[in-house]
XYZ file of C-alpha atoms in Angstrom:
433
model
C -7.550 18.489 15.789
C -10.799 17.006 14.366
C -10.372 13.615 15.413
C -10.551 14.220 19.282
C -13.711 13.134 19.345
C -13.642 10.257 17.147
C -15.111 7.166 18.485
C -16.608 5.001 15.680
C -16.828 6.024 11.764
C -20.821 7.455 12.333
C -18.586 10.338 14.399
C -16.634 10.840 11.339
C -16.780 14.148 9.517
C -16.290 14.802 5.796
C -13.246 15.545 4.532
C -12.724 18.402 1.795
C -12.449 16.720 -1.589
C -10.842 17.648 -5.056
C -12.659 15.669 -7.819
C -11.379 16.972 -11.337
C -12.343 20.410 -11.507
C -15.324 20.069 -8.522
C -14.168 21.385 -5.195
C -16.422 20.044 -2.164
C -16.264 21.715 0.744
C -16.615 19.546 3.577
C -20.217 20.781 4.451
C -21.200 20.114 0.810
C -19.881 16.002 1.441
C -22.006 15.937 4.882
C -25.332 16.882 3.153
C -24.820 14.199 0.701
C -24.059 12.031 3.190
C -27.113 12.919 4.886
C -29.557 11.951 2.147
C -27.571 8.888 0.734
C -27.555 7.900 4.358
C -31.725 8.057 4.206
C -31.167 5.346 1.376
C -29.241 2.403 3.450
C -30.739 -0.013 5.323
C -29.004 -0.481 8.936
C -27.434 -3.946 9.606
C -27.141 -4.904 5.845
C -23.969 -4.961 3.902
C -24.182 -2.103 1.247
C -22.387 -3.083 -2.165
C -21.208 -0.493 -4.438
C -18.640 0.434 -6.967
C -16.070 2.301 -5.811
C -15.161 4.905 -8.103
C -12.598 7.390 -7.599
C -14.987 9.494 -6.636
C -16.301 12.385 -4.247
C -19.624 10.445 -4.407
C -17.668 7.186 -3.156
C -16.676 8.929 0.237
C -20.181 10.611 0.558
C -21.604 6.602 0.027
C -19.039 5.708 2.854
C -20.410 8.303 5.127
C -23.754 7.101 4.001
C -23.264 3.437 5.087
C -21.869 4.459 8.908
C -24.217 7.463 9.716
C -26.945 4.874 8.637
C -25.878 1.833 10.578
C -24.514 -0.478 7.636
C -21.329 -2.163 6.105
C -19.732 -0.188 3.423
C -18.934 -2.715 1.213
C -16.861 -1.471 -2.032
C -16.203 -3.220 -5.072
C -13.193 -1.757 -7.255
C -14.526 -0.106 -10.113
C -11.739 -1.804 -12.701
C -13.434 -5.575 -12.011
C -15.524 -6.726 -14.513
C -19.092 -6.951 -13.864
C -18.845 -10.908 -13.477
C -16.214 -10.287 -10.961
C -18.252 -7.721 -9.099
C -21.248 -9.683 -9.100
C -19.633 -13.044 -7.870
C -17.526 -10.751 -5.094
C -21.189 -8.830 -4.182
C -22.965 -12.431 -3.906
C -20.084 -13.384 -1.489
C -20.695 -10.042 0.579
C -24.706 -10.571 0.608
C -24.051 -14.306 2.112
C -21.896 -13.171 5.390
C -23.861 -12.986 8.341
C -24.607 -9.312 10.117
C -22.696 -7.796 12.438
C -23.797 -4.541 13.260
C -20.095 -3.783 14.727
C -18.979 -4.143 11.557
C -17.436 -1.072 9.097
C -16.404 -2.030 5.713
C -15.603 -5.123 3.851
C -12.377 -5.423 1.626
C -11.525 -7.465 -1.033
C -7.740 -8.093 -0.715
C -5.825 -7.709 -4.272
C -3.291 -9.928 -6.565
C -1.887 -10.943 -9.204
C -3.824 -14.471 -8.546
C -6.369 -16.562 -6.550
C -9.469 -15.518 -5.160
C -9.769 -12.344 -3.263
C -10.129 -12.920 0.528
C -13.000 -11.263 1.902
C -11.542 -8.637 5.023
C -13.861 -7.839 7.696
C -13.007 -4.103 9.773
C -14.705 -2.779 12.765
C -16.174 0.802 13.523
C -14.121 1.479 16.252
C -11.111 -0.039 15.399
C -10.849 1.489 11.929
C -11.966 4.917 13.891
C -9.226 4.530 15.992
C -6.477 3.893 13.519
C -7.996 7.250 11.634
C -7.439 9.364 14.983
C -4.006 7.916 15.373
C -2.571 8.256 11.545
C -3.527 11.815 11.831
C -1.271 12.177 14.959
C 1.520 9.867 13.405
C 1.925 12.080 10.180
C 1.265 15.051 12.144
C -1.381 16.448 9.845
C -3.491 19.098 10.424
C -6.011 21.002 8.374
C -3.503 22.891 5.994
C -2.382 19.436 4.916
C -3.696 18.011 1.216
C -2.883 14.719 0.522
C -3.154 13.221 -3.304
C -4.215 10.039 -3.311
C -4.439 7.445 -6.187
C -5.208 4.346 -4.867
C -8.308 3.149 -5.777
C -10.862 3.621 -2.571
C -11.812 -0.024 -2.567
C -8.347 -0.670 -1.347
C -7.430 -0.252 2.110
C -4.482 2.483 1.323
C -7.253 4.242 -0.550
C -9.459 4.161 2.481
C -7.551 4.275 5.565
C -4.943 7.602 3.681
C -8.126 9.381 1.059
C -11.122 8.428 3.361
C -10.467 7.818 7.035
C -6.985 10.245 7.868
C -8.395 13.441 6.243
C -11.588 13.478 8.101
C -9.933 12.928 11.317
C -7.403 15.334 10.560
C -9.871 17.962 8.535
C -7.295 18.331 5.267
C -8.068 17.798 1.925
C -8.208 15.167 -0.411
C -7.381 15.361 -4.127
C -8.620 12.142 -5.922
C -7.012 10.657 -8.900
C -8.951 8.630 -11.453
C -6.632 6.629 -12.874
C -2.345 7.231 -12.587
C -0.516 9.423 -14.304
C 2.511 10.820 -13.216
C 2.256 14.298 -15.625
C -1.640 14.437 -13.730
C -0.041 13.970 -10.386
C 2.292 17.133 -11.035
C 0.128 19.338 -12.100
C -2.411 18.076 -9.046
C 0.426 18.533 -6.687
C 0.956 22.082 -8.523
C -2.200 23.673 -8.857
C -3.406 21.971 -5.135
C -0.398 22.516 -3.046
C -0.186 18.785 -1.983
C 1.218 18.711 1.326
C 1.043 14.604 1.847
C 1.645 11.583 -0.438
C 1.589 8.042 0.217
C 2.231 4.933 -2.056
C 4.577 2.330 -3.321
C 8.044 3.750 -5.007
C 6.901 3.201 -8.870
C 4.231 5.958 -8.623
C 7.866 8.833 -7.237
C 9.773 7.062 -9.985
C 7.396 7.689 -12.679
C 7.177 11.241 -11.422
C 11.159 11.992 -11.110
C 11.642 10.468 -14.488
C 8.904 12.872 -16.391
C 10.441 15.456 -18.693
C 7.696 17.576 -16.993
C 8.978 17.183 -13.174
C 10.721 19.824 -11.544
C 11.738 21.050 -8.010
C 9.239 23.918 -8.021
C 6.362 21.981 -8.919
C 6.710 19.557 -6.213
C 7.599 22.055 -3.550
C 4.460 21.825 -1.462
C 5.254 18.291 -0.772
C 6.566 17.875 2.935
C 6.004 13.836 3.762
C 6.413 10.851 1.538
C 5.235 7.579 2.928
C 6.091 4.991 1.262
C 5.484 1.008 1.205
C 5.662 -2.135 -1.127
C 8.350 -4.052 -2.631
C 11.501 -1.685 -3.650
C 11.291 1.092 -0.832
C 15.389 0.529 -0.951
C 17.589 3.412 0.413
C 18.665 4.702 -2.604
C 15.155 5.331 -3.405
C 14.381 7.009 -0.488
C 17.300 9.464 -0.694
C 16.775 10.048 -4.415
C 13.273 11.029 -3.534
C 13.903 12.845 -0.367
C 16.389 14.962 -2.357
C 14.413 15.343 -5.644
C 11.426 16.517 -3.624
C 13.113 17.598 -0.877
C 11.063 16.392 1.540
C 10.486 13.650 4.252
C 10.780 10.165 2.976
C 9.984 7.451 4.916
C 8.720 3.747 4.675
C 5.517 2.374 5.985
C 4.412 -1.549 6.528
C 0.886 -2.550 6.449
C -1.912 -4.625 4.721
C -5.378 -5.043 4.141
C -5.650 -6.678 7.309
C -3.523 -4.787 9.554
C -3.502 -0.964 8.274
C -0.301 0.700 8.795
C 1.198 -1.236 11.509
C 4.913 0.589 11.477
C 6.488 3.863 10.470
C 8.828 6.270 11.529
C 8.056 9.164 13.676
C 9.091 12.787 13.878
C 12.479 12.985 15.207
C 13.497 9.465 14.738
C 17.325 9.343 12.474
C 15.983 9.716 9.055
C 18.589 6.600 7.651
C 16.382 4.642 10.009
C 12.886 5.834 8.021
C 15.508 4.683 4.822
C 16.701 1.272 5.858
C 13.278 0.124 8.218
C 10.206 -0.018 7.717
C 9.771 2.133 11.440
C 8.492 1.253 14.892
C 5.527 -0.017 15.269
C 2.330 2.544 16.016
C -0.453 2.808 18.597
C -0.871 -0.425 20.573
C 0.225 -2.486 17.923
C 2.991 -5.639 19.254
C 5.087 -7.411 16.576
C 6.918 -10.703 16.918
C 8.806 -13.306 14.874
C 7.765 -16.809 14.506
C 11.248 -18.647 15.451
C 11.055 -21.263 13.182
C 10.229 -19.090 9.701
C 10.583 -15.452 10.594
C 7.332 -14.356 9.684
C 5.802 -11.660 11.398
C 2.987 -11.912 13.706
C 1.398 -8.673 14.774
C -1.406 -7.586 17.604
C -3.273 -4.903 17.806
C -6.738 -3.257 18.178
C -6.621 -2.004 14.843
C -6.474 -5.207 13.002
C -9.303 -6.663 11.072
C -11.871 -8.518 13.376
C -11.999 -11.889 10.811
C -11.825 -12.842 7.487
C -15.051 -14.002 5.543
C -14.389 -17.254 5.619
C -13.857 -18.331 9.336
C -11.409 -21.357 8.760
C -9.473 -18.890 6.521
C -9.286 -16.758 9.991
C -8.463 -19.875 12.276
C -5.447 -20.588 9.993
C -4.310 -16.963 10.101
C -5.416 -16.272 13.668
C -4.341 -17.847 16.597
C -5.934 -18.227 20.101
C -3.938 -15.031 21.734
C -4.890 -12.462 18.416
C -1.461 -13.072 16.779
C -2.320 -12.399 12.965
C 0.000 -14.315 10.762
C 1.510 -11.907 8.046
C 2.880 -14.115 5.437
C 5.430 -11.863 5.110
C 8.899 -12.516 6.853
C 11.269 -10.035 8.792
C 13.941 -8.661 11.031
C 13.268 -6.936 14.373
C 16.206 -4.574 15.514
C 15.196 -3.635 18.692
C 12.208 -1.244 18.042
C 12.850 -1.571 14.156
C 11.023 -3.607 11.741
C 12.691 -4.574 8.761
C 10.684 -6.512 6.340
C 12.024 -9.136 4.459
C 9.666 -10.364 1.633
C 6.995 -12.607 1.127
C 7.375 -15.994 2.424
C 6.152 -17.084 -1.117
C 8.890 -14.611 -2.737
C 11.762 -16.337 -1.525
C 13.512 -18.105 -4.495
C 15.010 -21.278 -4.468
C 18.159 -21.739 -6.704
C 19.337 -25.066 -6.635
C 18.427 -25.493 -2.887
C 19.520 -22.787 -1.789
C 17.453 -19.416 -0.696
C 17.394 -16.106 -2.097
C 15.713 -13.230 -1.082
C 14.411 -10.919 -3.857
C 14.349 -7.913 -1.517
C 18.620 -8.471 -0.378
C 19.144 -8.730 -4.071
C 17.132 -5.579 -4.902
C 18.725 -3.620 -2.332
C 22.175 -4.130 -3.983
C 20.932 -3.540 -7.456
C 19.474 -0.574 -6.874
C 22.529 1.595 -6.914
C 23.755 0.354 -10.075
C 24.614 3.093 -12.222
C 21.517 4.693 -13.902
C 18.563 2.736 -12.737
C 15.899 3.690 -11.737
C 13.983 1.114 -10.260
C 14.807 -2.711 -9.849
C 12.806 -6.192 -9.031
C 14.124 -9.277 -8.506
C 12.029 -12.321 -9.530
C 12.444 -16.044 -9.963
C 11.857 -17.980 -13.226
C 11.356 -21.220 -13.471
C 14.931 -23.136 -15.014
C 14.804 -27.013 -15.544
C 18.117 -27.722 -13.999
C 18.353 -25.375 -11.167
C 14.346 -25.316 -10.184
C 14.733 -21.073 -10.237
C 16.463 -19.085 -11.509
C 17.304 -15.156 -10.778
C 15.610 -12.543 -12.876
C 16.371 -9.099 -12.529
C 13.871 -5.998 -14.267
C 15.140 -2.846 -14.389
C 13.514 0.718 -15.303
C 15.876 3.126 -17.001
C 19.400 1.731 -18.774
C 20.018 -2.126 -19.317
C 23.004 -2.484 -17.640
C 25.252 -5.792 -19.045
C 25.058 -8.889 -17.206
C 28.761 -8.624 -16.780
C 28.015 -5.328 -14.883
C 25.650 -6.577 -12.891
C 27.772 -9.535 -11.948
C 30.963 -7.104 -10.747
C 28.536 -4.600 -8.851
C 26.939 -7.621 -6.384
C 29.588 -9.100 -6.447
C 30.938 -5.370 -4.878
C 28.262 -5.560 -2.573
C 29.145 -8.561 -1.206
C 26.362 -10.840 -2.781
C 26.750 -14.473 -2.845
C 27.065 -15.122 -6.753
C 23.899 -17.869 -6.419
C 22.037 -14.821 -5.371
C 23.435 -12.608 -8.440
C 20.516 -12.194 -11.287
C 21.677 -14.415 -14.433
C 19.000 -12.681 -16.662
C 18.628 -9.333 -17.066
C 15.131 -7.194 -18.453
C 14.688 -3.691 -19.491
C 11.390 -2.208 -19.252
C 10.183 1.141 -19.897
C 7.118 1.132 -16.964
C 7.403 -1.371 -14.236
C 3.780 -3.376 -14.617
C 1.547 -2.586 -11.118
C -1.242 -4.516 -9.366
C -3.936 -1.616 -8.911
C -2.532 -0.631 -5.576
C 1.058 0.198 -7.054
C 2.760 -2.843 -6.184
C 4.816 -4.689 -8.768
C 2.878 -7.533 -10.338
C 5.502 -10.313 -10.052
C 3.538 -12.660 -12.135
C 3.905 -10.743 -15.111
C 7.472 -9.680 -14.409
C 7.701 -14.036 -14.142
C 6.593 -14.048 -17.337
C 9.248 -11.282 -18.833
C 11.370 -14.355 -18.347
C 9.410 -17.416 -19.713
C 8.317 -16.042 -23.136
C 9.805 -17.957 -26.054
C 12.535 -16.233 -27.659
């Protein structure tokens, strides 16, 4: 395999890219490398749009074979945004060890600035290559934006250590994803369960057109088991769910061999030399490893999130079944009813078998005598709130937990990197009737 050698991201070798109708072969990427790389100025952070892009991973290549930090903005922020985001970047001090900064994503507040080392993100390449068992026959499709870690760590990084291809989307489309996956034999797809729901639910799907497709990694909010074994059996491949973040990349997945329920109901073991534990008073997960980000921008932002020993506090909690992650939710998620807790994700586990839908999240909205309120969104039929009612109550749900509002919608609204944007699913809820 390619990656053998890999020791920091100068070492790292193009990838072959599909962009549109341009093929680049990977010796094609190198040379533009090459002279971009003529064009950066070592130990300086290098801003740039990221478009979705062969010319984004040649700038990439640029910024490490010439001794700088690859610093990418995402192409949909405005240029206010971009400037105020670049003029952040500009004012961190050097650190020639440095690889990339990231601007973490959301629905709201200001984007935390994520700091990622050479050899540590070099590293994590080599070892997702291994995990996913990919090898140069593999294609992956990937439409995350680049500026985003997924886009990255699974378009960038993974195919140059593994020497596959990558097939760039532009923007998301789930009829432009088939006839990618068609016409380029995609081997390899990763990204949050709306992008395989739009896709099963196109007139235009069918089993032949997906048939390349081996692996399905998937991660976000409503990777529920009834997704994955609708998708493993509509593409009839390997589904599994993944855990990471901007600041830790893929810390957990399932491996070859391991029970398939377990890549269904987890979110898998935990990779490389990464540790996990619980903090006993919350839950949340802390995690370890040498594939974490090195600091955030702002260092009391890191102090706060970082403790003495390298623990990285998530802000996410969870559920560790002796090797097996299972991850709960945000800590900020959790709704409070009255006093009591719910979790969105136990909710949306039971919904998501109810009788022809596709997709479910659970939010709160805000109620004046019970503080929050349970909101339920569905993709595909409305079922009654009688309905819903009987099947959680079925499942065994408390009834405070059981939605008491019910919304239809035909496309579940993303964040850029997939995810469901709660804030606007909130706000399904709130609008004056």
């Amino acid at each position: 395999m390619a990656s053998a050698a890999l020791t920091t991201l100068a070492d790292l070798p193009a990838p072959r890219v599909v962009d549109g109708q341009v093929r680049l072969h990977a010796i094609d990427l190198d040379e533009q490398a090459t002279d971009l790389a003529k064009q950066v100025e070592a130990g300086t952070y290098h801003p740039f749009v990221a478009h979705s892009h062969a010319s984004t991973i040649a700038t990439f290549l640029a910024c490490w074979r010439g001794g700088a930090t690859a610093a990418p903005l995402h192409s949909r922020l405005t240029d206010a945004e971009q400037l105020a985001l670049q003029h952040r970047i500009e004012s961190l001090p050097p650190d020639p060890k440095l690889a990339v900064v990231l601007a973490t994503s959301g629905s709201s507040g200001r984007p935390k600035l994520v700091l990622h080392a050479s050899d540590r993100l070099a590293y994590k390449a080599r070892l997702m290559a291994d995990v996913h068992a990919l090898t140069t026959d593999d294609v992956v499709l990937m439409p995350a934006p680049l500026a985003h870690v997924s886009g990255l760590l699974n378009g960038v990084l993974v195919p140059a250590a593994a020497g596959m291809t990558t097939v760039l989307m532009s923007r998301w489309s789930p009829e432009d994803a088939l006839d990618l996956v068609e016409r380029e034999h995609v081997t390899f797809m990763i990204g949050p369960p709306t992008y395989f729901v739009q896709m099963m639910g196109s007139p235009r799907f069918s089993a032949e057109r997906v048939a390349s497709v081996r692996l399905i990694s998937c991660g976000g909010a409503g990777v529920t088991p009834e997704f994955a074994q609708r998708a493993a059996d509509t593409f009839s491949a390997v589904v599994k769910r993944t855990y990471g973040s901007t600041e830790a990349p893929t810390i957990t997945t399932s491996f070859a061999g391991d029970p398939m329920e377990r890549g269904w109901t987890t979110d898998g073991r935990a990779v490389g030399d990464v540790e996990l534990r619980l903090d006993p008073a919350s839950d949340e997960l802390l995690v370890r490893g040498r594939e974490l980000f090195t600091s955030y921008g702002d260092p009391e932002m890191t102090a706060t999130a970082v403790d003495s020993e390298g623990w990285f506090r998530t802000g996410d909690r969870g559920r560790i079944d002796g090797d097996w992650l299972i991850v709960l939710g945000r800590l900020g998620d959790t709704i409070i009813r009255g006093g009591e807790n719910v979790d969105p994700r136990e909710v949306e586990s039971v919904c998501a078998s109810l009788a022809g839908v596709a997709q479910v999240v659970v939010v709160g909205y805000p109620d004046d005598e019970m503080g929050e309120r349970v909101g339920l969104v569905v993709v595909g039929r409305e079922p009654t709130i009688d309905e819903v009612r009987a099947h959680c109550a079925a499942g065994g749900l408390a009834r405070f937990k059981t939605p008491e509002r019910v919304v239809e919608v035909s496309e579940m609204p993303i964040l850029t990197v997939g995810k469901p944007d709660r804030v606007a699913l909130t706000r399904l809820f709130t609008i004056p009737s």
